[in-house]
Structure formats: structure tokens, C-alpha cells
Amino acid sequence: MLRAHLDPAALAEAVGVDVKTVTRWLTGRIPHQHTRLAVADALGETEADLWPQTRPDQAPGAEATAEVVAAYAHRADIGHHVWADLLTGATTRIDLLGYAYPFFLELLPHTMQLITDKATNGAQVRLAFADPDCPHVAERDNLEQIGGTLPGRIRNALNFCEPLHQVPGVQIGLHTVHLYNSVFRFDHHMIVTPHLYRARGYQHPALHLRELSPHGIFAAHADQIWQTTTPYPTHTP
């Protein structure tokens, strides 16, 4: 209500109820569904965000299939427009975690400038790449049978990011962990690609997830990995 600049009287008028009814909502009363939808529309929020208890699929231990926006047999099946929409639509948080992901850095002709603008406008941007010299990179290279080229792909991706080195709000780090998934998070949406044996990055399956509840499968995996990274570059030019 504060974000929408509405007090109880204004919200009551907007959805056609008595102001006392709004007061009861503020103390915990849950409106009927048609009223919940009207309130969500008036506030520019979702019903699930305002009253998560009305969604049984968001309870601890419940099925979290509502968080799955789409499932793809291969990452390469994700349309270019999906990636572009996720990137351009992000306003508060961008987390990219993988080995190299040069495909994403080449997504748009102005990807680096777009990320710069996001950070300048207050978004938190964190880009985590594998340390090209760590043992897990050699292991992943062998698993994907790419002939020792993965370290070079990582260095190429890091070179792409050079314009971001001195941008406030952008952090770049190197990790040395064995990744089981690559994670691409944009606010409350995420693309997750589980890594398969003997499959290359574009061949991995992918899930497009949206965060609806702290009890679902939209996990803080990237946060845990990020805590292990070392800043890159070590010394800013």
C-alpha cells in the first residue's frame, strides 16, 4: 500500500469495500478470492505475494510445480527472446553462475552496456566464472570432451567483461567448486541447467523457474557458491 501510495480509505474505494474491511485485512483477515484479485490489481502486486497462505502449493513440503514456467530438453531450445526478456526486465538482481557461458555475454550487441545500466540504476549484478586453472575446469573439460578448450573459453568470457570492471554494483568472481548446475537469475526468475555426463553446455536440459515461496525449488544456490569466489580482477586497472 505504501508503494502504491494508497491508505486504507483509498484502497477501500478502489476495490469497493468499507474502510473497516481493509483494516481487518491489515490485521490478518483474508479476503474472498475475487476481492483478493481486485486488491492485487490495485496495488500492482500478485495475489500469491500478498496472501501466500492461500496457495497450498507454496507450503513447506508441497509440490512446487507452479514455480516451473517451462522445461526444455536442451538449453539451446530456449528462445533468444526469453533470455533477452529476462535480462532487459531485471531491475534489482542479476546472478550468473557457471563455468564460462559466453553465449549469454554475446546475447545482444550491447549486453555489457545493458548490464552497466542495470547496475547504475541500482541492480545488484554478480558474475561468477570458474577459475580457468582449477582442477574442476580440467575435469569438466574432460567430461564434455571439448579437447582442452574450456580454460580458453573462460578467459574469453572474462575478456568480454572487461568494461564492467569499474562499474559500481557489478561484482565478478572466480570459483573453484565442482558445479552440478549453471544458474542464471534475474530478479524472481531463474534458468537452471543441470550438468549431464558427456554432454556439452548447450545440450543440457534447462528449467525456467519463478520464485513464489521460500519453500519451493527456487533455491539460493548461487548465494552459497558466491561466498567461495575470489574477486576478479585481483587488482582493478
Tab-separated table of C-alpha atoms in Angstrom:
chain	number	residue	atom	x	y	z
A	1	MET	CA	0.000	0.000	0.000
A	2	LEU	CA	2.854	2.367	0.751
A	3	ARG	CA	4.469	1.661	-2.615
A	4	ALA	CA	1.137	2.246	-4.350
A	5	HIS	CA	0.573	5.453	-2.330
A	6	LEU	CA	-2.765	4.163	-1.037
A	7	ASP	CA	-4.084	4.499	2.503
A	8	PRO	CA	-6.884	2.226	3.802
A	9	ALA	CA	-9.612	4.621	2.671
A	10	ALA	CA	-8.212	4.904	-0.852
A	11	LEU	CA	-7.774	1.137	-1.189
A	12	ALA	CA	-11.308	0.578	0.112
A	13	GLU	CA	-12.675	2.925	-2.520
A	14	ALA	CA	-10.581	1.331	-5.267
A	15	VAL	CA	-11.933	-2.185	-4.620
A	16	GLY	CA	-15.448	-1.240	-3.480
A	17	VAL	CA	-15.418	-2.203	0.205
A	18	ASP	CA	-15.763	-0.442	3.533
A	19	VAL	CA	-12.614	1.008	5.092
A	20	LYS	CA	-13.215	-1.180	8.163
A	21	THR	CA	-12.867	-4.221	5.897
A	22	VAL	CA	-9.431	-3.033	4.782
A	23	THR	CA	-8.469	-2.553	8.423
A	24	ARG	CA	-9.420	-6.176	9.111
A	25	TRP	CA	-7.240	-7.285	6.200
A	26	LEU	CA	-4.312	-5.434	7.729
A	27	THR	CA	-4.748	-7.386	10.962
A	28	GLY	CA	-4.737	-10.749	9.186
A	29	ARG	CA	-8.203	-11.334	7.728
A	30	ILE	CA	-8.055	-12.923	4.260
A	31	PRO	CA	-10.492	-11.538	1.668
A	32	HIS	CA	-12.557	-13.667	-0.700
A	33	GLN	CA	-10.763	-14.599	-3.908
A	34	HIS	CA	-12.475	-12.083	-6.199
A	35	THR	CA	-11.616	-9.325	-3.726
A	36	ARG	CA	-8.027	-10.553	-3.426
A	37	LEU	CA	-7.650	-10.254	-7.179
A	38	ALA	CA	-9.064	-6.719	-7.126
A	39	VAL	CA	-6.678	-5.708	-4.335
A	40	ALA	CA	-3.698	-7.245	-6.131
A	41	ASP	CA	-4.619	-5.318	-9.265
A	42	ALA	CA	-5.000	-2.050	-7.351
A	43	LEU	CA	-1.620	-2.481	-5.645
A	44	GLY	CA	0.272	-3.786	-8.670
A	45	GLU	CA	1.164	-6.980	-6.817
A	46	THR	CA	0.287	-10.646	-7.202
A	47	GLU	CA	-2.284	-12.457	-5.110
A	48	ALA	CA	0.359	-15.009	-4.108
A	49	ASP	CA	2.720	-12.299	-2.841
A	50	LEU	CA	0.000	-10.608	-0.766
A	51	TRP	CA	-1.559	-13.787	0.658
A	52	PRO	CA	0.862	-16.716	0.214
A	53	GLN	CA	-1.173	-18.787	2.655
A	54	THR	CA	-3.922	-19.036	0.036
A	55	ARG	CA	-1.591	-21.063	-2.188
A	56	PRO	CA	-1.301	-24.638	-0.869
A	57	ASP	CA	1.445	-25.351	-3.403
A	58	GLN	CA	3.653	-22.848	-1.566
A	59	ALA	CA	3.559	-24.572	1.820
A	60	PRO	CA	6.629	-26.432	3.148
A	61	GLY	CA	6.870	-29.868	1.566
A	62	ALA	CA	4.180	-29.173	-1.023
A	63	GLU	CA	4.557	-29.713	-4.744
A	64	ALA	CA	6.335	-26.761	-6.299
A	65	THR	CA	5.304	-27.308	-9.906
A	66	ALA	CA	3.773	-23.828	-10.061
A	67	GLU	CA	7.327	-22.483	-9.909
A	68	VAL	CA	8.182	-24.182	-13.201
A	69	VAL	CA	7.467	-21.747	-16.017
A	70	ALA	CA	8.958	-24.017	-18.691
A	71	ALA	CA	11.155	-27.082	-19.100
A	72	TYR	CA	13.465	-27.560	-22.064
A	73	ALA	CA	15.170	-30.717	-23.291
A	74	HIS	CA	18.258	-28.647	-24.105
A	75	ARG	CA	19.464	-25.190	-23.115
A	76	ALA	CA	19.789	-24.452	-26.821
A	77	ASP	CA	15.995	-24.817	-27.124
A	78	ILE	CA	15.430	-21.667	-25.050
A	79	GLY	CA	14.424	-18.908	-27.423
A	80	HIS	CA	16.681	-15.898	-27.807
A	81	HIS	CA	13.738	-13.685	-26.844
A	82	VAL	CA	13.372	-15.495	-23.495
A	83	TRP	CA	16.943	-14.689	-22.491
A	84	ALA	CA	16.641	-11.127	-23.791
A	85	ASP	CA	13.363	-10.549	-21.933
A	86	LEU	CA	14.831	-11.865	-18.673
A	87	LEU	CA	17.888	-9.647	-18.938
A	88	THR	CA	16.113	-6.486	-20.029
A	89	GLY	CA	13.332	-6.982	-17.476
A	90	ALA	CA	15.617	-7.396	-14.441
A	91	THR	CA	15.696	-4.377	-12.141
A	92	THR	CA	17.092	-5.477	-8.773
A	93	ARG	CA	19.247	-8.580	-9.133
A	94	ILE	CA	21.243	-10.429	-11.772
A	95	ASP	CA	23.265	-13.507	-10.747
A	96	LEU	CA	25.116	-15.543	-13.368
A	97	LEU	CA	26.911	-18.681	-12.207
A	98	GLY	CA	28.615	-21.227	-14.420
A	99	TYR	CA	31.895	-22.224	-16.000
A	100	ALA	CA	32.054	-19.767	-18.903
A	101	TYR	CA	28.601	-19.031	-20.519
A	102	PRO	CA	29.945	-16.916	-23.424
A	103	PHE	CA	26.628	-17.450	-25.236
A	104	PHE	CA	24.944	-15.166	-22.728
A	105	LEU	CA	27.578	-12.456	-22.899
A	106	GLU	CA	27.052	-12.408	-26.678
A	107	LEU	CA	23.266	-12.363	-26.307
A	108	LEU	CA	22.829	-8.789	-27.531
A	109	PRO	CA	25.201	-6.378	-29.277
A	110	HIS	CA	25.051	-4.148	-26.197
A	111	THR	CA	24.914	-6.754	-23.396
A	112	MET	CA	27.780	-5.157	-21.443
A	113	GLN	CA	26.221	-1.700	-21.693
A	114	LEU	CA	22.850	-3.083	-20.652
A	115	ILE	CA	24.381	-4.713	-17.564
A	116	THR	CA	26.205	-1.469	-16.806
A	117	ASP	CA	22.938	0.465	-16.987
A	118	LYS	CA	21.188	-2.036	-14.721
A	119	ALA	CA	23.902	-1.696	-12.082
A	120	THR	CA	23.953	2.091	-12.400
A	121	ASN	CA	20.218	2.108	-11.707
A	122	GLY	CA	20.648	0.096	-8.507
A	123	ALA	CA	20.609	-3.560	-9.544
A	124	GLN	CA	22.999	-5.966	-7.813
A	125	VAL	CA	24.998	-7.812	-10.505
A	126	ARG	CA	27.209	-10.792	-9.703
A	127	LEU	CA	29.020	-12.800	-12.378
A	128	ALA	CA	30.753	-15.973	-11.223
A	129	PHE	CA	33.050	-17.900	-13.553
A	130	ALA	CA	35.198	-20.955	-12.920
A	131	ASP	CA	38.865	-20.303	-12.266
A	132	PRO	CA	40.356	-21.496	-15.584
A	133	ASP	CA	43.356	-23.003	-13.780
A	134	CYS	CA	41.423	-25.011	-11.163
A	135	PRO	CA	41.192	-28.840	-11.311
A	136	HIS	CA	37.409	-28.836	-11.738
A	137	VAL	CA	37.713	-26.985	-15.036
A	138	ALA	CA	40.017	-29.691	-16.384
A	139	GLU	CA	37.572	-32.312	-15.107
A	140	ARG	CA	34.583	-30.601	-16.751
A	141	ASP	CA	36.541	-30.215	-19.970
A	142	ASN	CA	37.181	-33.948	-19.969
A	143	LEU	CA	33.550	-34.786	-19.178
A	144	GLU	CA	32.297	-32.643	-22.036
A	145	GLN	CA	35.058	-33.943	-24.354
A	146	ILE	CA	35.930	-30.473	-25.641
A	147	GLY	CA	39.649	-31.053	-26.103
A	148	GLY	CA	41.149	-28.752	-23.503
A	149	THR	CA	39.332	-25.651	-24.765
A	150	LEU	CA	37.309	-24.807	-21.631
A	151	PRO	CA	40.041	-22.709	-19.932
A	152	GLY	CA	40.315	-20.612	-23.076
A	153	ARG	CA	36.533	-20.167	-23.257
A	154	ILE	CA	36.530	-18.924	-19.661
A	155	ARG	CA	39.318	-16.438	-20.368
A	156	ASN	CA	37.427	-15.255	-23.430
A	157	ALA	CA	34.299	-14.714	-21.301
A	158	LEU	CA	36.324	-12.796	-18.732
A	159	ASN	CA	37.676	-10.619	-21.509
A	160	PHE	CA	34.095	-9.813	-22.527
A	161	CYS	CA	33.511	-8.480	-19.011
A	162	GLU	CA	36.394	-6.012	-19.046
A	163	PRO	CA	34.032	-2.999	-19.493
A	164	LEU	CA	32.367	-3.953	-16.200
A	165	HIS	CA	35.483	-3.903	-14.015
A	166	GLN	CA	34.990	-0.409	-12.651
A	167	VAL	CA	31.174	-0.294	-12.669
A	168	PRO	CA	29.732	0.188	-9.144
A	169	GLY	CA	27.264	-2.556	-8.340
A	170	VAL	CA	28.939	-5.168	-10.558
A	171	GLN	CA	30.985	-7.932	-8.957
A	172	ILE	CA	32.950	-10.552	-10.882
A	173	GLY	CA	34.367	-13.583	-9.104
A	174	LEU	CA	36.157	-16.858	-9.789
A	175	HIS	CA	35.053	-20.075	-8.108
A	176	THR	CA	36.852	-23.398	-7.780
A	177	VAL	CA	33.905	-25.656	-6.925
A	178	HIS	CA	32.515	-28.577	-8.884
A	179	LEU	CA	29.264	-27.276	-10.350
A	180	TYR	CA	26.258	-29.530	-10.754
A	181	ASN	CA	24.150	-26.734	-12.270
A	182	SER	CA	24.616	-23.440	-14.026
A	183	VAL	CA	22.319	-20.738	-12.658
A	184	PHE	CA	21.121	-17.572	-14.375
A	185	ARG	CA	18.968	-15.458	-12.050
A	186	PHE	CA	17.043	-12.319	-12.986
A	187	ASP	CA	15.056	-10.887	-10.051
A	188	HIS	CA	12.427	-13.564	-9.315
A	189	HIS	CA	13.129	-15.657	-12.417
A	190	MET	CA	15.887	-18.195	-12.935
A	191	ILE	CA	17.190	-20.518	-15.641
A	192	VAL	CA	18.848	-23.629	-14.183
A	193	THR	CA	20.773	-26.103	-16.336
A	194	PRO	CA	21.734	-29.405	-14.668
A	195	HIS	CA	25.073	-30.669	-15.956
A	196	LEU	CA	24.925	-34.098	-17.575
A	197	TYR	CA	27.705	-36.602	-18.131
A	198	ARG	CA	29.247	-36.434	-21.612
A	199	ALA	CA	27.010	-33.524	-22.631
A	200	ARG	CA	28.107	-30.037	-23.599
A	201	GLY	CA	26.560	-26.896	-22.158
A	202	TYR	CA	24.021	-26.259	-24.901
A	203	GLN	CA	22.873	-29.902	-24.721
A	204	HIS	CA	21.991	-29.815	-21.016
A	205	PRO	CA	18.306	-29.704	-20.039
A	206	ALA	CA	17.030	-26.426	-18.617
A	207	LEU	CA	14.298	-25.252	-16.255
A	208	HIS	CA	12.812	-21.771	-16.214
A	209	LEU	CA	11.736	-21.131	-12.623
A	210	ARG	CA	9.919	-18.266	-10.926
A	211	GLU	CA	10.150	-17.605	-7.218
A	212	LEU	CA	6.801	-17.962	-5.455
A	213	SER	CA	7.741	-19.156	-1.999
A	214	PRO	CA	10.752	-19.775	0.244
A	215	HIS	CA	9.699	-23.447	0.327
A	216	GLY	CA	9.938	-24.210	-3.397
A	217	ILE	CA	12.732	-25.231	-5.733
A	218	PHE	CA	13.839	-21.670	-6.462
A	219	ALA	CA	16.911	-22.069	-4.277
A	220	ALA	CA	19.669	-19.701	-3.157
A	221	HIS	CA	22.262	-21.942	-4.799
A	222	ALA	CA	24.087	-19.006	-6.346
A	223	ASP	CA	24.454	-17.294	-2.961
A	224	GLN	CA	26.288	-20.277	-1.496
A	225	ILE	CA	28.676	-20.581	-4.423
A	226	TRP	CA	29.275	-16.842	-4.494
A	227	GLN	CA	30.629	-16.949	-0.944
A	228	THR	CA	33.505	-19.109	-2.215
A	229	THR	CA	34.587	-16.827	-5.064
A	230	THR	CA	37.656	-14.634	-5.227
A	231	PRO	CA	37.335	-11.192	-6.867
A	232	TYR	CA	38.362	-10.775	-10.485
A	233	PRO	CA	40.480	-8.984	-11.459
A	234	THR	CA	42.514	-9.060	-8.265
A	235	HIS	CA	43.745	-5.531	-8.957
A	236	THR	CA	41.448	-3.180	-10.833
A	237	PRO	CA	43.312	-1.452	-13.675
